[in-house]
PDB file of C-alpha atoms in Angstrom:
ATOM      1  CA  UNK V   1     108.994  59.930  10.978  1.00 38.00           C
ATOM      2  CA  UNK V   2     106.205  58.311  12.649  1.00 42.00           C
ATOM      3  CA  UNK V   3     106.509  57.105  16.193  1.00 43.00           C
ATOM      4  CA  UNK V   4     107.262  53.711  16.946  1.00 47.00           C
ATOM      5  CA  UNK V   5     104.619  51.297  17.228  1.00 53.00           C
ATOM      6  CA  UNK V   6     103.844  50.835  21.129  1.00 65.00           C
ATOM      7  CA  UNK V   7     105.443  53.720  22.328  1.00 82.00           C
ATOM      8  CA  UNK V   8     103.234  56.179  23.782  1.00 88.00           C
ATOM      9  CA  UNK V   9     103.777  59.361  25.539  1.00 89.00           C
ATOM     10  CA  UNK V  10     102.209  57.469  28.908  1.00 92.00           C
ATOM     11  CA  UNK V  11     104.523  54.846  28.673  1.00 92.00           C
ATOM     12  CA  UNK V  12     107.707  57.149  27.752  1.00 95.00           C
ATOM     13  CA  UNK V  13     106.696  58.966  30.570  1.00 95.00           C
ATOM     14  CA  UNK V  14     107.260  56.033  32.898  1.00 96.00           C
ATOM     15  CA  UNK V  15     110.524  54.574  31.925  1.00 96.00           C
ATOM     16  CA  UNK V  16     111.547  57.944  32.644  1.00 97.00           C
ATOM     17  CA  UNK V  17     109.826  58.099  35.623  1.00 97.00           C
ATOM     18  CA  UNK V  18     111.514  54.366  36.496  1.00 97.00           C
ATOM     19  CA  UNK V  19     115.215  55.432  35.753  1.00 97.00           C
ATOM     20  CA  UNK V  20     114.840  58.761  37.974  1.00 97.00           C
ATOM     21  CA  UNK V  21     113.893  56.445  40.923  1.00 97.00           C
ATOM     22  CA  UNK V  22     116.271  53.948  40.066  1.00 97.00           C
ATOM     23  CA  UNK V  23     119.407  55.447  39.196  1.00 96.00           C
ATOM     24  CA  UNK V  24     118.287  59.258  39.976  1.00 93.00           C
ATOM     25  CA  UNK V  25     117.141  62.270  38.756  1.00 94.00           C
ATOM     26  CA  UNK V  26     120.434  63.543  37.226  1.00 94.00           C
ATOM     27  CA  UNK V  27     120.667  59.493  35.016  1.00 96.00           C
ATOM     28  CA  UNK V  28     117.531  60.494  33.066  1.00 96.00           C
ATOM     29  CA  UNK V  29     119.021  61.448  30.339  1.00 95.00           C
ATOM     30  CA  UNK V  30     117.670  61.546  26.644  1.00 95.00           C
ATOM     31  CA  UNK V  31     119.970  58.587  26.168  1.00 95.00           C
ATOM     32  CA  UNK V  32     119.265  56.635  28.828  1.00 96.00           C
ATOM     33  CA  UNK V  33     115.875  56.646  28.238  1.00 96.00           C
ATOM     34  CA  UNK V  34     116.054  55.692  24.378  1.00 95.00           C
ATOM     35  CA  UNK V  35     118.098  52.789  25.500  1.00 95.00           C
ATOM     36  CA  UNK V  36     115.525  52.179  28.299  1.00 95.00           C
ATOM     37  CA  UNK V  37     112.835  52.179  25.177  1.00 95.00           C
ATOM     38  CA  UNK V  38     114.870  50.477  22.724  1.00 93.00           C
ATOM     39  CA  UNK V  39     114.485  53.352  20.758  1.00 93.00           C
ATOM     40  CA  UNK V  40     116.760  55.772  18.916  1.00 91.00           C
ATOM     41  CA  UNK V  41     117.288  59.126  20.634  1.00 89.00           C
ATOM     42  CA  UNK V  42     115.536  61.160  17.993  1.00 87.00           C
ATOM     43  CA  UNK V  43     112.242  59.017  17.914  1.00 87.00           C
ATOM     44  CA  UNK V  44     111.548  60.710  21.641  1.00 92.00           C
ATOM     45  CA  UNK V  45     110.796  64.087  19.985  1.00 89.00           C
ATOM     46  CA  UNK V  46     107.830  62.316  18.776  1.00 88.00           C
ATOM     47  CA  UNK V  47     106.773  62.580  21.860  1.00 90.00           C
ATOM     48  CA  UNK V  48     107.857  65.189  23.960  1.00 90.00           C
ATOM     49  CA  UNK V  49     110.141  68.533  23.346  1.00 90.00           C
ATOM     50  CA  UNK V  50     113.933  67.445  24.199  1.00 91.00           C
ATOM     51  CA  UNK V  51     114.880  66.969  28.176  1.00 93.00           C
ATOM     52  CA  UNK V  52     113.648  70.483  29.096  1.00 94.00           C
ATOM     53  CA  UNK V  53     110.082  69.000  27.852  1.00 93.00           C
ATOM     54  CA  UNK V  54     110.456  65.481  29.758  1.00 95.00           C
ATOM     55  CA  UNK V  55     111.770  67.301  32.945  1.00 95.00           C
ATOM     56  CA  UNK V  56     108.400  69.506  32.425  1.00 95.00           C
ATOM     57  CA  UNK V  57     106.283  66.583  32.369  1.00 95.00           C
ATOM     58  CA  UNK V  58     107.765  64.842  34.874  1.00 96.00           C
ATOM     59  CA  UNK V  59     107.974  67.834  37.506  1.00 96.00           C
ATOM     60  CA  UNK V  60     104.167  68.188  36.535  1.00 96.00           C
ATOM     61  CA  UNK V  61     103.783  64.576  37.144  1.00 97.00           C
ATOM     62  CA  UNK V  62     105.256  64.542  40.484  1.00 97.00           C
ATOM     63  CA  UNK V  63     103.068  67.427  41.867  1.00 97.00           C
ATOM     64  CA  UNK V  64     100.073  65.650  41.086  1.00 97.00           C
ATOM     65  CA  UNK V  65     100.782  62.791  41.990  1.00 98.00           C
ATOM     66  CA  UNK V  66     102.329  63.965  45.408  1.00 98.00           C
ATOM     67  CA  UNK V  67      98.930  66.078  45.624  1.00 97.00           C
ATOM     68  CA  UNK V  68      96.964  63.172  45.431  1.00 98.00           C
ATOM     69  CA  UNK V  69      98.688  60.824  47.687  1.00 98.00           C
ATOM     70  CA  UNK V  70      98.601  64.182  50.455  1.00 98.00           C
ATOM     71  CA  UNK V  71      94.641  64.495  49.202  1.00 97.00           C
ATOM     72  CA  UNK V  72      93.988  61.220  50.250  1.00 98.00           C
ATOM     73  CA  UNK V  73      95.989  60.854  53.201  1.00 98.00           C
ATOM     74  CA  UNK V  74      94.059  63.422  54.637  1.00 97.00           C
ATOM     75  CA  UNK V  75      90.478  62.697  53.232  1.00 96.00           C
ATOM     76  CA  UNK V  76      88.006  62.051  56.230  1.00 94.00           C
ATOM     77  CA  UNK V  77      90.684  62.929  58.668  1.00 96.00           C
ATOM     78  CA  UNK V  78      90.796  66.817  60.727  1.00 95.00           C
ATOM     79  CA  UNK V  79      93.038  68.115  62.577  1.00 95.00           C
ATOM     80  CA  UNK V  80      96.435  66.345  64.103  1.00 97.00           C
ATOM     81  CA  UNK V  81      94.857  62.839  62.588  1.00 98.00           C
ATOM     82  CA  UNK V  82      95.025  64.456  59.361  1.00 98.00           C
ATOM     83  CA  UNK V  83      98.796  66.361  59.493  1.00 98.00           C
ATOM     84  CA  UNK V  84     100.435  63.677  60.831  1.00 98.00           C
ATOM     85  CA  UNK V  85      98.809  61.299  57.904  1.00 98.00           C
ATOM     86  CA  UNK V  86      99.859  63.963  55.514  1.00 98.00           C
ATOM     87  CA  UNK V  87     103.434  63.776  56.571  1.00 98.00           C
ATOM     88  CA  UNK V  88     103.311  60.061  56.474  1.00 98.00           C
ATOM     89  CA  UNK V  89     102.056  59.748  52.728  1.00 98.00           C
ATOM     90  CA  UNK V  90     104.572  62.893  51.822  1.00 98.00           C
ATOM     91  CA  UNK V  91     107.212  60.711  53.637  1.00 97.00           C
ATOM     92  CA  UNK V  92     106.023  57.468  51.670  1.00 98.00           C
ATOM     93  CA  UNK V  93     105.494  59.441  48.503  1.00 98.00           C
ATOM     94  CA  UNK V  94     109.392  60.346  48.568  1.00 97.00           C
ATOM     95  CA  UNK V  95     110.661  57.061  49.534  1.00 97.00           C
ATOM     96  CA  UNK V  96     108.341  55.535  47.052  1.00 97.00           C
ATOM     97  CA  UNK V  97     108.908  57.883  44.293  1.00 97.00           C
ATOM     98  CA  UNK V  98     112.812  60.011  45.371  1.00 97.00           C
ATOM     99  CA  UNK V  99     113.719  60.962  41.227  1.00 96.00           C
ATOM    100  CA  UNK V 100     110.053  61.876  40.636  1.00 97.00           C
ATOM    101  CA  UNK V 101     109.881  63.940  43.755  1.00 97.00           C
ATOM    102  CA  UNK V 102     113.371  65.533  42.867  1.00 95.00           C
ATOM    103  CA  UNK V 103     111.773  66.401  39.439  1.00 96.00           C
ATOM    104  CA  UNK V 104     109.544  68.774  40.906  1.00 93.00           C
ATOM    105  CA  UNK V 105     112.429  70.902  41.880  1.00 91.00           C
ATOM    106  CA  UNK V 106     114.086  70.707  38.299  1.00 91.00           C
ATOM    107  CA  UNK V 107     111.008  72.174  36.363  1.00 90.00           C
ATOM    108  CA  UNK V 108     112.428  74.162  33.353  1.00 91.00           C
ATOM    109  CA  UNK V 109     109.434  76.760  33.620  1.00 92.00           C
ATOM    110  CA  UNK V 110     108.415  77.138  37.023  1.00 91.00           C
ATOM    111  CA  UNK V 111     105.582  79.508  35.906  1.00 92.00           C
ATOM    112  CA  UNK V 112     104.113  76.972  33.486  1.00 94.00           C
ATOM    113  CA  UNK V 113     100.216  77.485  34.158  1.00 96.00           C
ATOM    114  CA  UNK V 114      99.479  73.472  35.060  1.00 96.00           C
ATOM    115  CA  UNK V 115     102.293  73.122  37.335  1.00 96.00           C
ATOM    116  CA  UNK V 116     101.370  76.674  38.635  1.00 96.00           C
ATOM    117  CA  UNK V 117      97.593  75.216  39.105  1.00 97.00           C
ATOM    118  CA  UNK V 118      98.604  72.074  40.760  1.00 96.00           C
ATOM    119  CA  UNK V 119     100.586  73.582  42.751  1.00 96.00           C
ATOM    120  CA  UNK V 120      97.816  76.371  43.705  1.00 97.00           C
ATOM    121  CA  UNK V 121      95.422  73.170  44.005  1.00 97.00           C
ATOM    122  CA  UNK V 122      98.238  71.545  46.767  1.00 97.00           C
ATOM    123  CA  UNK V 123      98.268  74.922  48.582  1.00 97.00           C
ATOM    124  CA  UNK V 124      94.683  75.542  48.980  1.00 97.00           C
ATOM    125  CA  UNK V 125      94.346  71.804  50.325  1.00 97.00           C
ATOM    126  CA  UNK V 126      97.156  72.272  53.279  1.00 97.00           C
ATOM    127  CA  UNK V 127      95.308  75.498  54.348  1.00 97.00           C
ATOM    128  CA  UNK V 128      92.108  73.746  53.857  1.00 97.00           C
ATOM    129  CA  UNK V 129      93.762  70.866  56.832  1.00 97.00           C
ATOM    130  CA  UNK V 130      95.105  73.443  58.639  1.00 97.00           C
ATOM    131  CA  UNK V 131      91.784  75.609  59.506  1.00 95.00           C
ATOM    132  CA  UNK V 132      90.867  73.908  62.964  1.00 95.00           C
ATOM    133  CA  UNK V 133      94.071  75.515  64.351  1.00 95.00           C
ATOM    134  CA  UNK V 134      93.965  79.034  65.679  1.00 93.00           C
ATOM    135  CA  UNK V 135      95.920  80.659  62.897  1.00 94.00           C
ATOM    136  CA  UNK V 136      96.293  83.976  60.906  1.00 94.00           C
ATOM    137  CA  UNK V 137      96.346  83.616  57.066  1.00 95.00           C
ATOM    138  CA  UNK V 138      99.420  84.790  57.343  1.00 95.00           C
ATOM    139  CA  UNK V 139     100.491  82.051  60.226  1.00 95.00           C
ATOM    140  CA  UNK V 140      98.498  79.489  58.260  1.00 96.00           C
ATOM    141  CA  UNK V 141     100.768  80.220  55.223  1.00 97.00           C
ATOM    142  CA  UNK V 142     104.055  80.392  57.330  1.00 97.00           C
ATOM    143  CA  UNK V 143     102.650  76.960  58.765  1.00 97.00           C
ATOM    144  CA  UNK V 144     102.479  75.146  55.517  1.00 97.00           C
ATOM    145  CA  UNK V 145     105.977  76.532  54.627  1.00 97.00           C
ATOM    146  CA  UNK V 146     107.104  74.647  57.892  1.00 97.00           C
ATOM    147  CA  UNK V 147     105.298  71.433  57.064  1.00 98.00           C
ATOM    148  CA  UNK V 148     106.562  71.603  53.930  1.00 96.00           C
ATOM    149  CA  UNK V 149     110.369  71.982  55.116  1.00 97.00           C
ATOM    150  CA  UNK V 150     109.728  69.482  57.759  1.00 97.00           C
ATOM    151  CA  UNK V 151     108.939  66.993  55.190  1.00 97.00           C
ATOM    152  CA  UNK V 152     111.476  67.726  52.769  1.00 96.00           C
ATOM    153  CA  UNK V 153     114.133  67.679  55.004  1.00 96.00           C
ATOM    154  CA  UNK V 154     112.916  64.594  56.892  1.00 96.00           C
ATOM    155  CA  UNK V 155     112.785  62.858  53.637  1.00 96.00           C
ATOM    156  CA  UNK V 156     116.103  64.082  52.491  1.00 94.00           C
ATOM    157  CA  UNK V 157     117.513  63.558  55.580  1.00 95.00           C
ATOM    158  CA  UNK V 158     116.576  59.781  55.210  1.00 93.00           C
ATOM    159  CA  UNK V 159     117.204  59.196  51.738  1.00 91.00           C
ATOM    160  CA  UNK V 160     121.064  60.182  52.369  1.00 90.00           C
ATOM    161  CA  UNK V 161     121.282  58.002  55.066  1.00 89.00           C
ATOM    162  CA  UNK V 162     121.438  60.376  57.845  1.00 92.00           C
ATOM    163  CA  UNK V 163     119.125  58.597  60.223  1.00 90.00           C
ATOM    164  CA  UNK V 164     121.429  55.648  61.708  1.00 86.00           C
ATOM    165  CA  UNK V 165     120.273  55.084  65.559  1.00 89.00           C
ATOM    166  CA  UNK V 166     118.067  52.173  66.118  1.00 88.00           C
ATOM    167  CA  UNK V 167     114.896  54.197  66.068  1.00 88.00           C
ATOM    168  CA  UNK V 168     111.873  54.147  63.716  1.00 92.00           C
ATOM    169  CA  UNK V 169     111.830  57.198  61.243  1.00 94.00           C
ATOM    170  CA  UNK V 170     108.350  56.793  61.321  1.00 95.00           C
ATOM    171  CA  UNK V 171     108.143  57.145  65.219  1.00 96.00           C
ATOM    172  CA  UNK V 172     110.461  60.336  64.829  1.00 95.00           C
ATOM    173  CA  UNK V 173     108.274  61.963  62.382  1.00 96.00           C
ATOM    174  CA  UNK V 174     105.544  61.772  64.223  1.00 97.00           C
ATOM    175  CA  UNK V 175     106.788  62.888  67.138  1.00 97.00           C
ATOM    176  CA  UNK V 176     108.115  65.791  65.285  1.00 97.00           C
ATOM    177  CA  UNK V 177     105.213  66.490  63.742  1.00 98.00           C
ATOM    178  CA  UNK V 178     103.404  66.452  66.634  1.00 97.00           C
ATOM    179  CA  UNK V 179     105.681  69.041  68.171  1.00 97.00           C
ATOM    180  CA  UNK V 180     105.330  71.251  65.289  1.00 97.00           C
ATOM    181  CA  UNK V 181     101.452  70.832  65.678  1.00 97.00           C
ATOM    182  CA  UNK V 182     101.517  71.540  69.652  1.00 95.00           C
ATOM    183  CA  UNK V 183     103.376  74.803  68.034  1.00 94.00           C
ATOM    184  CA  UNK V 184     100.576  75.865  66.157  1.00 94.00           C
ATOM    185  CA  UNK V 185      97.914  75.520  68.867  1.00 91.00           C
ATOM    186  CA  UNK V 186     100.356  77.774  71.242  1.00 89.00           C
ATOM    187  CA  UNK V 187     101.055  80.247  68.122  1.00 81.00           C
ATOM    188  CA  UNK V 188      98.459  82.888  69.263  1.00 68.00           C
ATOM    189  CA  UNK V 189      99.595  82.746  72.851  1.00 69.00           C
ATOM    190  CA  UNK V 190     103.200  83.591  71.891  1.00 59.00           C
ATOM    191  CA  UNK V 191     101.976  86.902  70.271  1.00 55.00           C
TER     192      UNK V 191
END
């Protein structure tokens, strides 16, 4: 069977990537997204290897595309300047994107060597940001961990509803990240 005339793998790829934001992660089903195509179920194979496969993609998808947006959030920026605009953009990315962030978590082969490289590539740039502080490699590594868990959990936070009060999110993650950066310029002091 030969695959239907204007559907591509790109633009598979983003009706999936529209029904995780939309109706969430856990809605992307093989079904849903034929329907979404106006395609029958088996013409997706043509394309990509059964939901494992599209959850693959898409968890790929979502690290690069959360690597870039951190990338250039950061670019000509050093320091606190650039932290706090990675936390914005990781912040944005999520709102922006909250199924294809989720995806990245759902990745049927964790070890896969382009997710593995990407997320290597995401790594290297966070310790890259993080060298003007007075860190270990050791601390510098426990420091993305916490920037990474401040984010997701800021994010997750949000997306659940959990921030009511009448302040701006935005004002409390920066505040928060700032605290966590006043942290790290104390860290050696501590020890």
């Amino acid at each position: 069977m030969s695959p239907r005339q204007g559907l591509d793998r790109s633009a598979l790829l983003s009706a999936a990537v529209q029904i995780a934001d939309s109706d969430g992660f856990e809605a992307l089903t093989l079904a849903a997204l034929a329907k979404r195509l106006d395609v029958r179920s088996p013409s997706l194979y043509n394309h990509i290897s059964g939901l494992p496969g599209l959850r693959q993609e898409l968890a790929l998808m979502s690290v690069q595309q959360l690597g870039l947006a951190l990338t250039e959030a950061a670019a000509d920026r050093t320091g606190d300047e650039a932290i706090q605009a990675i936390a914005a953009a990781y912040l944005s990315f999520v709102r922006q994107h909250p199924g294809l962030y989720e995806a990245s978590y759902h990745a049927p082969d964790l070890n896969e060597p382009q997710l593995v490289a990407c997320k290597t590539a995401l790594l290297n740039m966070l310790l890259h940001t993080l060298q003007p502080y007075p860190l270990t490699e050791a601390q510098a590594l426990h420091a993305v961990r916490g920037l990474r868990s401040l984010c997701h959990g800021f994010a997750s936070v949000e997306a659940q509803g959990g921030f009511g009060m009448d302040f701006s999110p935005d004002d409390s993650l920066r505040l928060t990240i700032a605290a966590f950066l006043h942290g790290l310029r104390h860290l050696s002091e501590d020890v």
